[in-house]
Amino acid sequence: QRRAIPFTLGVPRNYDPTLHPFEVPREYTRALNATKLERVFAKPFVASLDGHRDGISCITKHAKSLSTIISGACDGEVKVWNLPRQECLRTVQAHEGFVRGICSRFCGTSFFTVGDDKTIKQWNWEAPGYGVREEPINTILGKAVFTGIDHHQREGTFVTCGQTVDIWDEQRSSPIRSFSWGVDSFSCVRYNPVETELLASCASDRSVVLYDTRESAPLRKVIMQLRSNTLCWNPMEAYYFTCANEDYNLYTYDIRHLDVPVTVHMDHVSAVLDVDYSPTGREFVSASFDKTIRIFPKDKGHSREVYHTKRMQHVICVRWSADNKYVLSGSDEMNIRLWKANASEKLGLLSAREKAATHYNKKLIEKFQHHPQVRRIARHRHLPGDILKQKRELREMREAQRRKEQNVRKHSKPGSVPLLTEKEKHVVAVVE
Amino acid sequence: FMKGSTPKEERSVHTHNCLSVISFLEGDEDEDTNTISQADIADAVDITSGSKYFNLHLSQFGPYRLDYSRTGRNLLVGGKKGHVACIDWQTKDLKCEMNVMETVNDVKWLHTEAMFAVAQKRWLYIYDSKGVELHCVKKFNDVLRMQFLPYHFLLATASATGFLQYLDVSIGKEVAAICTKMGRLDVMAQNPHNAVIHLGHPNGTVSLWSPNQKESLVKMLCHRGAVRSLAVDKTGTYMVTSGLDRKLKVYDIRAFKPLHSCFLPAGASCLSLSQRGLLSAATGEIVQVYQNVLGSNPVSKPYMAHRLRGQIWGLAYCPFEDVLGIGHGEGFTSMIVPGAGEPNFDALDTNPYRSHKQRQEWEVKALLEKVQPELIGLDPGQLSKVDQASFEQRHKEQIEALGFDPLAKDKFKPRTKKKGRSSAGAIEKRKRKVAHEDQRDEIRQSVQERTEREKELKEKSNEKKLGNKSTLDRFRK
């Protein structure tokens, strides 16, 4: 029995506000304490999976299991990992040269890999028995190098990109349809998880091309100022996708209005290499050539969180785990790191009191988030020295450009220099 | 002659979780309640309540000051000639008793019954509940009066040299030392609603202080003679003052307006307000308790009265009991005042029946929630208000930085419609429907500017007219 007082007395309450003065300052003090404690408990790094012998080029999650992931390295090795035990279950020498893309089949029984040796290979998720050599279920030879692969959500078709975007049926050894639009190479292709007939791909002519598998030609493309490396569809909102661009930004587009991005996410100080949405569709994580990964809310222009380590070099790929709790990052120093998506979250089973306390603290921080002291503490993140320097440099450069634009506008005929918002500056053209 | 009735107005105040209701003293038809003596009340009620009326005959060590702890269990008495004792007054259990061999000006409990502060002749001393001296704070010298701000853990002291000092008892640092420049400070009260210290001065003014400012927040002229006593009610709305002009005045402290005043044949030297709004005023050897003082109706006759044998030096209501403690020249008297105390306490806040564990938990939580002294001001809820001034400042800076106003509404662009509905005339008609709204804003702004300019001109011309009196004007350019 936990009661220290006799059961008959209980805990009499009187909620008269005159008996509880200073409600606002006391709540503010609690919010300040909650923010400080959140920063104290913000220890996002969980584990590092090492074992690869070359930089990691791609990671993919198992379609059905939360505890398995596969990663492909730049020496053609593909490893299957068990996350709770942080150990490698199986290693497959899949390709000679880079493993360019991996995707897992929706049923969870097999996965596909594409590599620099112009092949698409399909493998079994289960390891072969003892003494049996590791063999792909299916191998397809192509004419050119494939740079990316993605699988349909429900049917047995997958799409690859390389010199053209090809849609393949699993039973056939040649693509059932091929899209191209005068571009020499594509870097990434993704199926829309909600509207399963839509596709998007990042092309080397600095554009993002949209396709519908039911049509015979691509739908339209939006050309930007610099090339996009990867893109990811929002799993909750069928018409939004976010592309990770070389000009240190990420752009969220609405496919219905491609002329202006919905949001420009600016915070990285070097090219953004990969982006992945959380299963709730409210946030996404981005990996950048500056050695950090950042978590952005889907509608805000700046990141809410930045993860970095001295040991983590250029991050090539990120994935958000399907239970919304973890973020995986694969970098070119041969490690995959497991991070908490919510840095100060306590893992494991929480008691009812702990849950109530966490919810209360979160709500307090939300209520007082605009007060300067609370905001200052909540926003504070440590950044490595060179990234901080680079950030300041970039800010100065942008300020200088803005000042020059303003001066030009001030000293020219009113209306001759149009006022462009940040969103409008980055799209060059939309081509149908 | 005494009934414990439950007036309906009292019952409707607490409709939820109400364990106890308030009952007042009611006399027979022709009997005045203030003629009923304490001994009669003690006989008429049950034994426990009757034992709440008692006298401590301590005639040796001078008039006594007293303080009840926040939960109302423990009582601290300090005699002017050095006798300090702390008692659990309900069980009459003596916790500690000593003579500090010096003049004692004031005694005060700190946040729990573990420590208390005694303002002795030269310095401020802090003792343990067993009487062990813990600290001698030499920075706080010649302290005459003390007030403890419970939610800020601040001990505010008023000294004979005119200094108002704040001591944070949780970290042991002096938070602020304010030179009030208003002479000897011997009348002090706190406003429990916003933790502002009220000081009464010999020129009849009452000044309000916070530790963040070197000047007083407010100075009010209250009496035509010196202010002798002050009390502020727990909601922070009313302040009761009494002065040497033998008046008892009630002010609305939120609007700083006098409400009513009444004439006492001898001015009240001590005032105290109970949790339920009963005012006790001590004049010489008599204590009178008034009902319904706070409000717009002037006070007529006292609710209860009691005569003692020594000159009254300290007056305090016990927090959750119907008891008034009186410290006087012949010792200490505890007087029963029905209806004075708040009957329903909050067990998680101040709980008179708390166990050892509950007290520990409460102390930790209170320390975590300790409000910083920077937040003390006239309006305690200011943090929840929108800061319009800094929003406008930031907006102005943003416009300068960007070159345009991001919050400005775009001019109305009517949509082009089909089937010939977007001819030039139709578009103009649609524009005209909306045009007057924009025009109204522009007109309002220009009218405002014009009125402001006219006001400035008027003021300037007024100044000129008044300033024309100087003979040296002809030399001014």
XYZ file of C-alpha atoms in Angstrom, chain A residues 4-5 9-16 18-22 24-26 28-30 33 368 371 399 402 406 409 419-421, chain B residues 14 17 19 151-152 192-195 234-235 342 344-349 358 368-371 380 383-384 400-404:
62
model
C 1.049 7.297 3.883
C -2.085 8.975 5.234
C -8.862 11.322 5.455
C -7.822 11.246 1.831
C -6.369 14.410 0.354
C -8.906 17.231 0.681
C -8.513 19.837 -2.025
C -9.618 23.409 -2.283
C -9.163 24.910 -5.719
C -9.947 28.462 -4.629
C -6.925 32.939 -3.614
C -5.374 29.991 -1.810
C -3.054 29.439 -4.772
C -1.629 32.817 -5.717
C 1.080 33.456 -8.318
C 1.340 32.454 -13.747
C 4.839 32.959 -12.280
C 4.829 29.484 -10.751
C 6.384 29.923 -15.828
C 9.026 28.671 -13.383
C 7.850 25.108 -13.970
C 12.565 23.991 -15.294
C 5.451 29.320 -22.746
C 8.799 33.758 -23.791
C 22.351 39.529 -45.504
C 19.475 41.158 -49.343
C 17.122 46.485 -51.305
C 15.150 48.532 -55.397
C 9.737 41.888 -54.791
C 10.367 38.129 -54.745
C 9.722 36.156 -51.592
C -17.360 26.843 -2.224
C -15.384 19.534 -2.379
C -16.045 19.650 3.752
C 6.354 31.618 -2.815
C 9.568 33.525 -3.448
C -0.193 38.152 -0.424
C -1.537 38.404 -3.959
C 1.478 39.961 -5.635
C 4.268 39.873 -2.986
C -5.415 37.885 0.650
C -6.945 38.689 -2.750
C -10.743 29.310 6.066
C -11.293 24.076 3.747
C -7.567 23.774 3.321
C -5.826 22.346 0.299
C -3.908 19.280 1.391
C -1.317 19.638 -1.335
C -0.581 23.263 -0.541
C 4.045 15.035 2.926
C 11.418 23.785 -7.508
C 8.619 26.228 -8.150
C 10.284 29.084 -6.329
C 9.428 32.258 -8.208
C 1.479 39.004 -10.945
C 3.705 37.058 -17.993
C 0.477 35.745 -19.436
C 13.341 47.942 -42.126
C 15.311 44.766 -42.654
C 13.120 43.315 -45.380
C 12.115 46.491 -47.123
C 8.421 45.600 -47.130
